Amino acid sequence: MIFILPGLVFLALVGLFAVQLFSGRNPAELPSVLINKPVPTFSLAPLEGLTAAGKPVPGFSNEDLKGRVTVVNVWASWCGPCRQEHPLLVDLAKDPSIRVVGINQRDNPDNARRFLGALGNPYAAVGVDPNGRTSIDWGVYGVPETFIVGPDGTIRHKHIGPLTPENFAGFKERLQVVANK
């Protein structure tokens, strides 16, 4: 029996891995229990010293995400992929029907302002999440992550990782579906 048990455990593991491998599920897509649920309750202070058109850029709360389709991007200046996706966010923010806001996660405020000063600020509001608590409540695994929030304040889509030219068209299609609901 002692010699058979390791073989049975091995076969069980092989079976489990085979089921996962051939299940047709995309391993890059992590499920989110927050899809089709209201955004978590939160209130984030603004990134001090950040201005646009001579006015301070505000922070935001869950209540500010109601009334129109909003893209919520979780980012940090120290994040290389955030720099990679940033031009796409700047492009997305040019669409007046979409509001783009950012959650600046665990970042140095000076570095965050420099990042946006150098690359452009696509955000109508930037909330500072210094300890990552709000990001955890949103189910964020790491930066960057981007959410589509419907006008009713419900999370409709979660994109993990950077937006890239290869996946941006699909993201915009999902955005259109939410906007047309």
PDB file of C-alpha atoms in Angstrom:
ATOM      1  CA  MET A   1       0.000   0.000   0.000  1.00  0.00           C
ATOM      2  CA  ILE A   2       2.849   2.416   0.786  1.00  0.00           C
ATOM      3  CA  PHE A   3       4.223   1.932  -2.742  1.00  0.00           C
ATOM      4  CA  ILE A   4       0.835   2.430  -4.434  1.00  0.00           C
ATOM      5  CA  LEU A   5      -0.182   5.638  -2.584  1.00  0.00           C
ATOM      6  CA  PRO A   6       2.464   7.936  -4.202  1.00  0.00           C
ATOM      7  CA  GLY A   7       1.443   6.634  -7.626  1.00  0.00           C
ATOM      8  CA  LEU A   8      -2.229   7.361  -6.919  1.00  0.00           C
ATOM      9  CA  VAL A   9      -1.413  10.884  -5.719  1.00  0.00           C
ATOM     10  CA  PHE A  10       0.666  11.439  -8.853  1.00  0.00           C
ATOM     11  CA  LEU A  11      -2.161  10.248 -11.118  1.00  0.00           C
ATOM     12  CA  ALA A  12      -4.655  12.478  -9.299  1.00  0.00           C
ATOM     13  CA  LEU A  13      -2.392  15.500  -9.815  1.00  0.00           C
ATOM     14  CA  VAL A  14      -1.889  14.659 -13.493  1.00  0.00           C
ATOM     15  CA  GLY A  15      -5.667  14.417 -13.884  1.00  0.00           C
ATOM     16  CA  LEU A  16      -6.223  17.770 -12.152  1.00  0.00           C
ATOM     17  CA  PHE A  17      -3.595  19.500 -14.289  1.00  0.00           C
ATOM     18  CA  ALA A  18      -5.040  17.975 -17.476  1.00  0.00           C
ATOM     19  CA  VAL A  19      -8.528  19.202 -16.628  1.00  0.00           C
ATOM     20  CA  GLN A  20      -7.211  22.725 -16.008  1.00  0.00           C
ATOM     21  CA  LEU A  21      -5.041  22.669 -19.127  1.00  0.00           C
ATOM     22  CA  PHE A  22      -7.824  21.591 -21.479  1.00  0.00           C
ATOM     23  CA  SER A  23     -10.749  23.401 -19.823  1.00  0.00           C
ATOM     24  CA  GLY A  24     -10.710  26.176 -22.437  1.00  0.00           C
ATOM     25  CA  ARG A  25     -10.298  28.804 -19.714  1.00  0.00           C
ATOM     26  CA  ASN A  26      -7.800  31.582 -20.389  1.00  0.00           C
ATOM     27  CA  PRO A  27      -5.196  31.361 -17.592  1.00  0.00           C
ATOM     28  CA  ALA A  28      -4.505  35.106 -17.959  1.00  0.00           C
ATOM     29  CA  GLU A  29      -8.075  35.920 -16.923  1.00  0.00           C
ATOM     30  CA  LEU A  30      -8.542  35.859 -13.193  1.00  0.00           C
ATOM     31  CA  PRO A  31     -12.152  35.817 -12.079  1.00  0.00           C
ATOM     32  CA  SER A  32     -13.490  38.718 -10.066  1.00  0.00           C
ATOM     33  CA  VAL A  33     -16.344  38.317  -7.631  1.00  0.00           C
ATOM     34  CA  LEU A  34     -17.015  42.056  -7.980  1.00  0.00           C
ATOM     35  CA  ILE A  35     -18.238  41.914 -11.587  1.00  0.00           C
ATOM     36  CA  ASN A  36     -21.860  43.111 -11.716  1.00  0.00           C
ATOM     37  CA  LYS A  37     -21.635  44.285  -8.104  1.00  0.00           C
ATOM     38  CA  PRO A  38     -21.576  47.894  -6.830  1.00  0.00           C
ATOM     39  CA  VAL A  39     -18.128  49.401  -6.417  1.00  0.00           C
ATOM     40  CA  PRO A  40     -16.814  49.149  -2.855  1.00  0.00           C
ATOM     41  CA  THR A  41     -17.452  52.082  -0.539  1.00  0.00           C
ATOM     42  CA  PHE A  42     -14.393  54.329  -0.452  1.00  0.00           C
ATOM     43  CA  SER A  43     -13.239  57.935  -0.418  1.00  0.00           C
ATOM     44  CA  LEU A  44      -9.783  58.879  -1.677  1.00  0.00           C
ATOM     45  CA  ALA A  45      -8.012  62.182  -1.133  1.00  0.00           C
ATOM     46  CA  PRO A  46      -6.621  63.984  -4.184  1.00  0.00           C
ATOM     47  CA  LEU A  47      -2.995  63.848  -5.262  1.00  0.00           C
ATOM     48  CA  GLU A  48      -1.799  67.064  -3.628  1.00  0.00           C
ATOM     49  CA  GLY A  49      -0.378  69.625  -5.994  1.00  0.00           C
ATOM     50  CA  LEU A  50      -1.787  68.006  -9.152  1.00  0.00           C
ATOM     51  CA  THR A  51      -3.539  70.542 -11.361  1.00  0.00           C
ATOM     52  CA  ALA A  52      -5.186  70.587 -14.770  1.00  0.00           C
ATOM     53  CA  ALA A  53      -6.113  73.788 -16.596  1.00  0.00           C
ATOM     54  CA  GLY A  54      -5.002  75.734 -13.518  1.00  0.00           C
ATOM     55  CA  LYS A  55      -7.394  73.931 -11.157  1.00  0.00           C
ATOM     56  CA  PRO A  56      -6.659  71.192  -8.612  1.00  0.00           C
ATOM     57  CA  VAL A  57      -7.487  67.684  -9.820  1.00  0.00           C
ATOM     58  CA  PRO A  58      -9.923  66.232  -7.253  1.00  0.00           C
ATOM     59  CA  GLY A  59      -9.862  62.930  -5.453  1.00  0.00           C
ATOM     60  CA  PHE A  60     -12.994  60.792  -5.676  1.00  0.00           C
ATOM     61  CA  SER A  61     -15.285  58.360  -3.921  1.00  0.00           C
ATOM     62  CA  ASN A  62     -17.662  55.575  -4.875  1.00  0.00           C
ATOM     63  CA  GLU A  63     -20.477  58.145  -5.175  1.00  0.00           C
ATOM     64  CA  ASP A  64     -18.535  59.980  -7.906  1.00  0.00           C
ATOM     65  CA  LEU A  65     -18.645  56.868 -10.094  1.00  0.00           C
ATOM     66  CA  LYS A  66     -22.373  57.121 -10.703  1.00  0.00           C
ATOM     67  CA  GLY A  67     -24.098  58.878 -13.579  1.00  0.00           C
ATOM     68  CA  ARG A  68     -21.848  57.959 -16.496  1.00  0.00           C
ATOM     69  CA  VAL A  69     -19.529  55.247 -17.724  1.00  0.00           C
ATOM     70  CA  THR A  70     -16.202  55.522 -15.918  1.00  0.00           C
ATOM     71  CA  VAL A  71     -12.866  53.827 -16.483  1.00  0.00           C
ATOM     72  CA  VAL A  72     -10.984  53.366 -13.195  1.00  0.00           C
ATOM     73  CA  ASN A  73      -7.272  52.755 -13.669  1.00  0.00           C
ATOM     74  CA  VAL A  74      -5.079  51.601 -10.760  1.00  0.00           C
ATOM     75  CA  TRP A  75      -1.532  52.810 -11.368  1.00  0.00           C
ATOM     76  CA  ALA A  76       1.767  53.912  -9.809  1.00  0.00           C
ATOM     77  CA  SER A  77       4.775  55.850 -11.052  1.00  0.00           C
ATOM     78  CA  TRP A  78       7.110  52.979 -10.099  1.00  0.00           C
ATOM     79  CA  CYS A  79       5.181  50.564 -12.343  1.00  0.00           C
ATOM     80  CA  GLY A  80       6.830  49.917 -15.729  1.00  0.00           C
ATOM     81  CA  PRO A  81       3.692  48.486 -17.387  1.00  0.00           C
ATOM     82  CA  CYS A  82       1.757  51.580 -16.210  1.00  0.00           C
ATOM     83  CA  ARG A  83       4.134  53.706 -18.278  1.00  0.00           C
ATOM     84  CA  GLN A  84       3.594  51.349 -21.238  1.00  0.00           C
ATOM     85  CA  GLU A  85      -0.225  51.635 -21.143  1.00  0.00           C
ATOM     86  CA  HIS A  86      -0.373  55.360 -20.355  1.00  0.00           C
ATOM     87  CA  PRO A  87      -0.574  56.650 -23.967  1.00  0.00           C
ATOM     88  CA  LEU A  88      -3.667  54.481 -24.494  1.00  0.00           C
ATOM     89  CA  LEU A  89      -5.322  56.004 -21.425  1.00  0.00           C
ATOM     90  CA  VAL A  90      -4.482  59.488 -22.695  1.00  0.00           C
ATOM     91  CA  ASP A  91      -6.130  58.546 -26.008  1.00  0.00           C
ATOM     92  CA  LEU A  92      -9.172  57.081 -24.233  1.00  0.00           C
ATOM     93  CA  ALA A  93      -9.636  60.237 -22.142  1.00  0.00           C
ATOM     94  CA  LYS A  94     -10.175  62.261 -25.339  1.00  0.00           C
ATOM     95  CA  ASP A  95     -13.613  60.634 -25.712  1.00  0.00           C
ATOM     96  CA  PRO A  96     -16.032  63.022 -23.957  1.00  0.00           C
ATOM     97  CA  SER A  97     -18.537  60.230 -23.301  1.00  0.00           C
ATOM     98  CA  ILE A  98     -16.068  58.396 -21.035  1.00  0.00           C
ATOM     99  CA  ARG A  99     -14.684  59.582 -17.734  1.00  0.00           C
ATOM    100  CA  VAL A 100     -11.226  58.235 -16.822  1.00  0.00           C
ATOM    101  CA  VAL A 101     -10.143  58.344 -13.177  1.00  0.00           C
ATOM    102  CA  GLY A 102      -7.079  56.946 -11.466  1.00  0.00           C
ATOM    103  CA  ILE A 103      -6.272  55.297  -8.177  1.00  0.00           C
ATOM    104  CA  ASN A 104      -2.633  56.058  -7.405  1.00  0.00           C
ATOM    105  CA  GLN A 105      -1.488  53.072  -5.353  1.00  0.00           C
ATOM    106  CA  ARG A 106       1.324  53.128  -2.779  1.00  0.00           C
ATOM    107  CA  ASP A 107       3.223  55.885  -4.508  1.00  0.00           C
ATOM    108  CA  ASN A 108       5.371  58.863  -3.640  1.00  0.00           C
ATOM    109  CA  PRO A 109       3.282  61.978  -4.436  1.00  0.00           C
ATOM    110  CA  ASP A 110       6.226  63.813  -6.045  1.00  0.00           C
ATOM    111  CA  ASN A 111       6.950  60.836  -8.303  1.00  0.00           C
ATOM    112  CA  ALA A 112       3.265  60.503  -9.222  1.00  0.00           C
ATOM    113  CA  ARG A 113       3.055  64.194 -10.199  1.00  0.00           C
ATOM    114  CA  ARG A 114       6.272  63.908 -12.241  1.00  0.00           C
ATOM    115  CA  PHE A 115       4.916  60.785 -13.990  1.00  0.00           C
ATOM    116  CA  LEU A 116       1.732  62.608 -15.033  1.00  0.00           C
ATOM    117  CA  GLY A 117       3.661  65.778 -15.878  1.00  0.00           C
ATOM    118  CA  ALA A 118       5.947  63.879 -18.236  1.00  0.00           C
ATOM    119  CA  LEU A 119       3.371  61.570 -19.862  1.00  0.00           C
ATOM    120  CA  GLY A 120       0.184  63.643 -19.667  1.00  0.00           C
ATOM    121  CA  ASN A 121      -2.754  63.415 -17.294  1.00  0.00           C
ATOM    122  CA  PRO A 122      -5.707  61.430 -18.673  1.00  0.00           C
ATOM    123  CA  TYR A 123      -7.512  61.456 -15.318  1.00  0.00           C
ATOM    124  CA  ALA A 124     -10.501  63.642 -14.463  1.00  0.00           C
ATOM    125  CA  ALA A 125      -9.804  62.696 -10.826  1.00  0.00           C
ATOM    126  CA  VAL A 126      -6.906  61.008  -9.042  1.00  0.00           C
ATOM    127  CA  GLY A 127      -7.416  59.386  -5.669  1.00  0.00           C
ATOM    128  CA  VAL A 128      -4.422  58.510  -3.531  1.00  0.00           C
ATOM    129  CA  ASP A 129      -4.380  55.023  -1.971  1.00  0.00           C
ATOM    130  CA  PRO A 130      -1.229  55.249   0.174  1.00  0.00           C
ATOM    131  CA  ASN A 131      -1.567  51.902   1.947  1.00  0.00           C
ATOM    132  CA  GLY A 132      -3.359  49.959  -0.823  1.00  0.00           C
ATOM    133  CA  ARG A 133      -6.500  49.351   1.267  1.00  0.00           C
ATOM    134  CA  THR A 134      -8.930  50.656  -1.360  1.00  0.00           C
ATOM    135  CA  SER A 135      -7.156  48.652  -4.067  1.00  0.00           C
ATOM    136  CA  ILE A 136      -7.552  45.515  -1.969  1.00  0.00           C
ATOM    137  CA  ASP A 137     -11.270  46.255  -1.580  1.00  0.00           C
ATOM    138  CA  TRP A 138     -11.484  46.466  -5.396  1.00  0.00           C
ATOM    139  CA  GLY A 139      -9.788  43.051  -5.660  1.00  0.00           C
ATOM    140  CA  VAL A 140      -6.637  44.414  -7.259  1.00  0.00           C
ATOM    141  CA  TYR A 141      -3.851  41.840  -7.644  1.00  0.00           C
ATOM    142  CA  GLY A 142      -1.232  44.351  -8.799  1.00  0.00           C
ATOM    143  CA  VAL A 143      -0.790  47.461 -10.884  1.00  0.00           C
ATOM    144  CA  PRO A 144      -1.897  48.209 -13.482  1.00  0.00           C
ATOM    145  CA  GLU A 145      -5.499  47.083 -13.423  1.00  0.00           C
ATOM    146  CA  THR A 146      -8.373  48.826 -15.146  1.00  0.00           C
ATOM    147  CA  PHE A 147     -12.088  48.615 -14.422  1.00  0.00           C
ATOM    148  CA  ILE A 148     -15.150  49.674 -16.378  1.00  0.00           C
ATOM    149  CA  VAL A 149     -17.877  51.006 -14.102  1.00  0.00           C
ATOM    150  CA  GLY A 150     -21.412  51.447 -15.438  1.00  0.00           C
ATOM    151  CA  PRO A 151     -23.448  54.601 -14.877  1.00  0.00           C
ATOM    152  CA  ASP A 152     -25.235  52.849 -12.001  1.00  0.00           C
ATOM    153  CA  GLY A 153     -21.933  52.471 -10.089  1.00  0.00           C
ATOM    154  CA  THR A 154     -21.605  48.759 -10.859  1.00  0.00           C
ATOM    155  CA  ILE A 155     -18.313  47.156 -11.897  1.00  0.00           C
ATOM    156  CA  ARG A 156     -18.887  45.740 -15.388  1.00  0.00           C
ATOM    157  CA  HIS A 157     -15.389  44.639 -16.410  1.00  0.00           C
ATOM    158  CA  LYS A 158     -11.942  44.129 -14.930  1.00  0.00           C
ATOM    159  CA  HIS A 159      -8.794  44.170 -17.042  1.00  0.00           C
ATOM    160  CA  ILE A 160      -5.713  42.770 -15.330  1.00  0.00           C
ATOM    161  CA  GLY A 161      -2.331  43.976 -16.533  1.00  0.00           C
ATOM    162  CA  PRO A 162      -1.480  46.767 -18.916  1.00  0.00           C
ATOM    163  CA  LEU A 163      -3.668  47.878 -21.759  1.00  0.00           C
ATOM    164  CA  THR A 164      -1.674  47.263 -24.934  1.00  0.00           C
ATOM    165  CA  PRO A 165      -2.258  47.965 -28.615  1.00  0.00           C
ATOM    166  CA  GLU A 166      -3.116  44.258 -28.966  1.00  0.00           C
ATOM    167  CA  ASN A 167      -5.871  44.215 -26.316  1.00  0.00           C
ATOM    168  CA  PHE A 168      -7.051  47.831 -26.512  1.00  0.00           C
ATOM    169  CA  ALA A 169      -9.626  47.234 -29.262  1.00  0.00           C
ATOM    170  CA  GLY A 170     -11.259  44.503 -27.170  1.00  0.00           C
ATOM    171  CA  PHE A 171     -11.268  46.753 -24.116  1.00  0.00           C
ATOM    172  CA  LYS A 172     -12.934  49.548 -26.096  1.00  0.00           C
ATOM    173  CA  GLU A 173     -15.554  47.083 -27.374  1.00  0.00           C
ATOM    174  CA  ARG A 174     -16.414  46.142 -23.784  1.00  0.00           C
ATOM    175  CA  LEU A 175     -16.578  49.836 -22.969  1.00  0.00           C
ATOM    176  CA  GLN A 176     -19.060  50.380 -25.818  1.00  0.00           C
ATOM    177  CA  VAL A 177     -21.231  47.509 -24.596  1.00  0.00           C
ATOM    178  CA  VAL A 178     -21.412  49.086 -21.138  1.00  0.00           C
ATOM    179  CA  ALA A 179     -22.063  52.546 -22.607  1.00  0.00           C
ATOM    180  CA  ASN A 180     -24.936  51.218 -24.751  1.00  0.00           C
ATOM    181  CA  LYS A 181     -26.733  49.406 -21.900  1.00  0.00           C
TER     182      LYS A 181
END
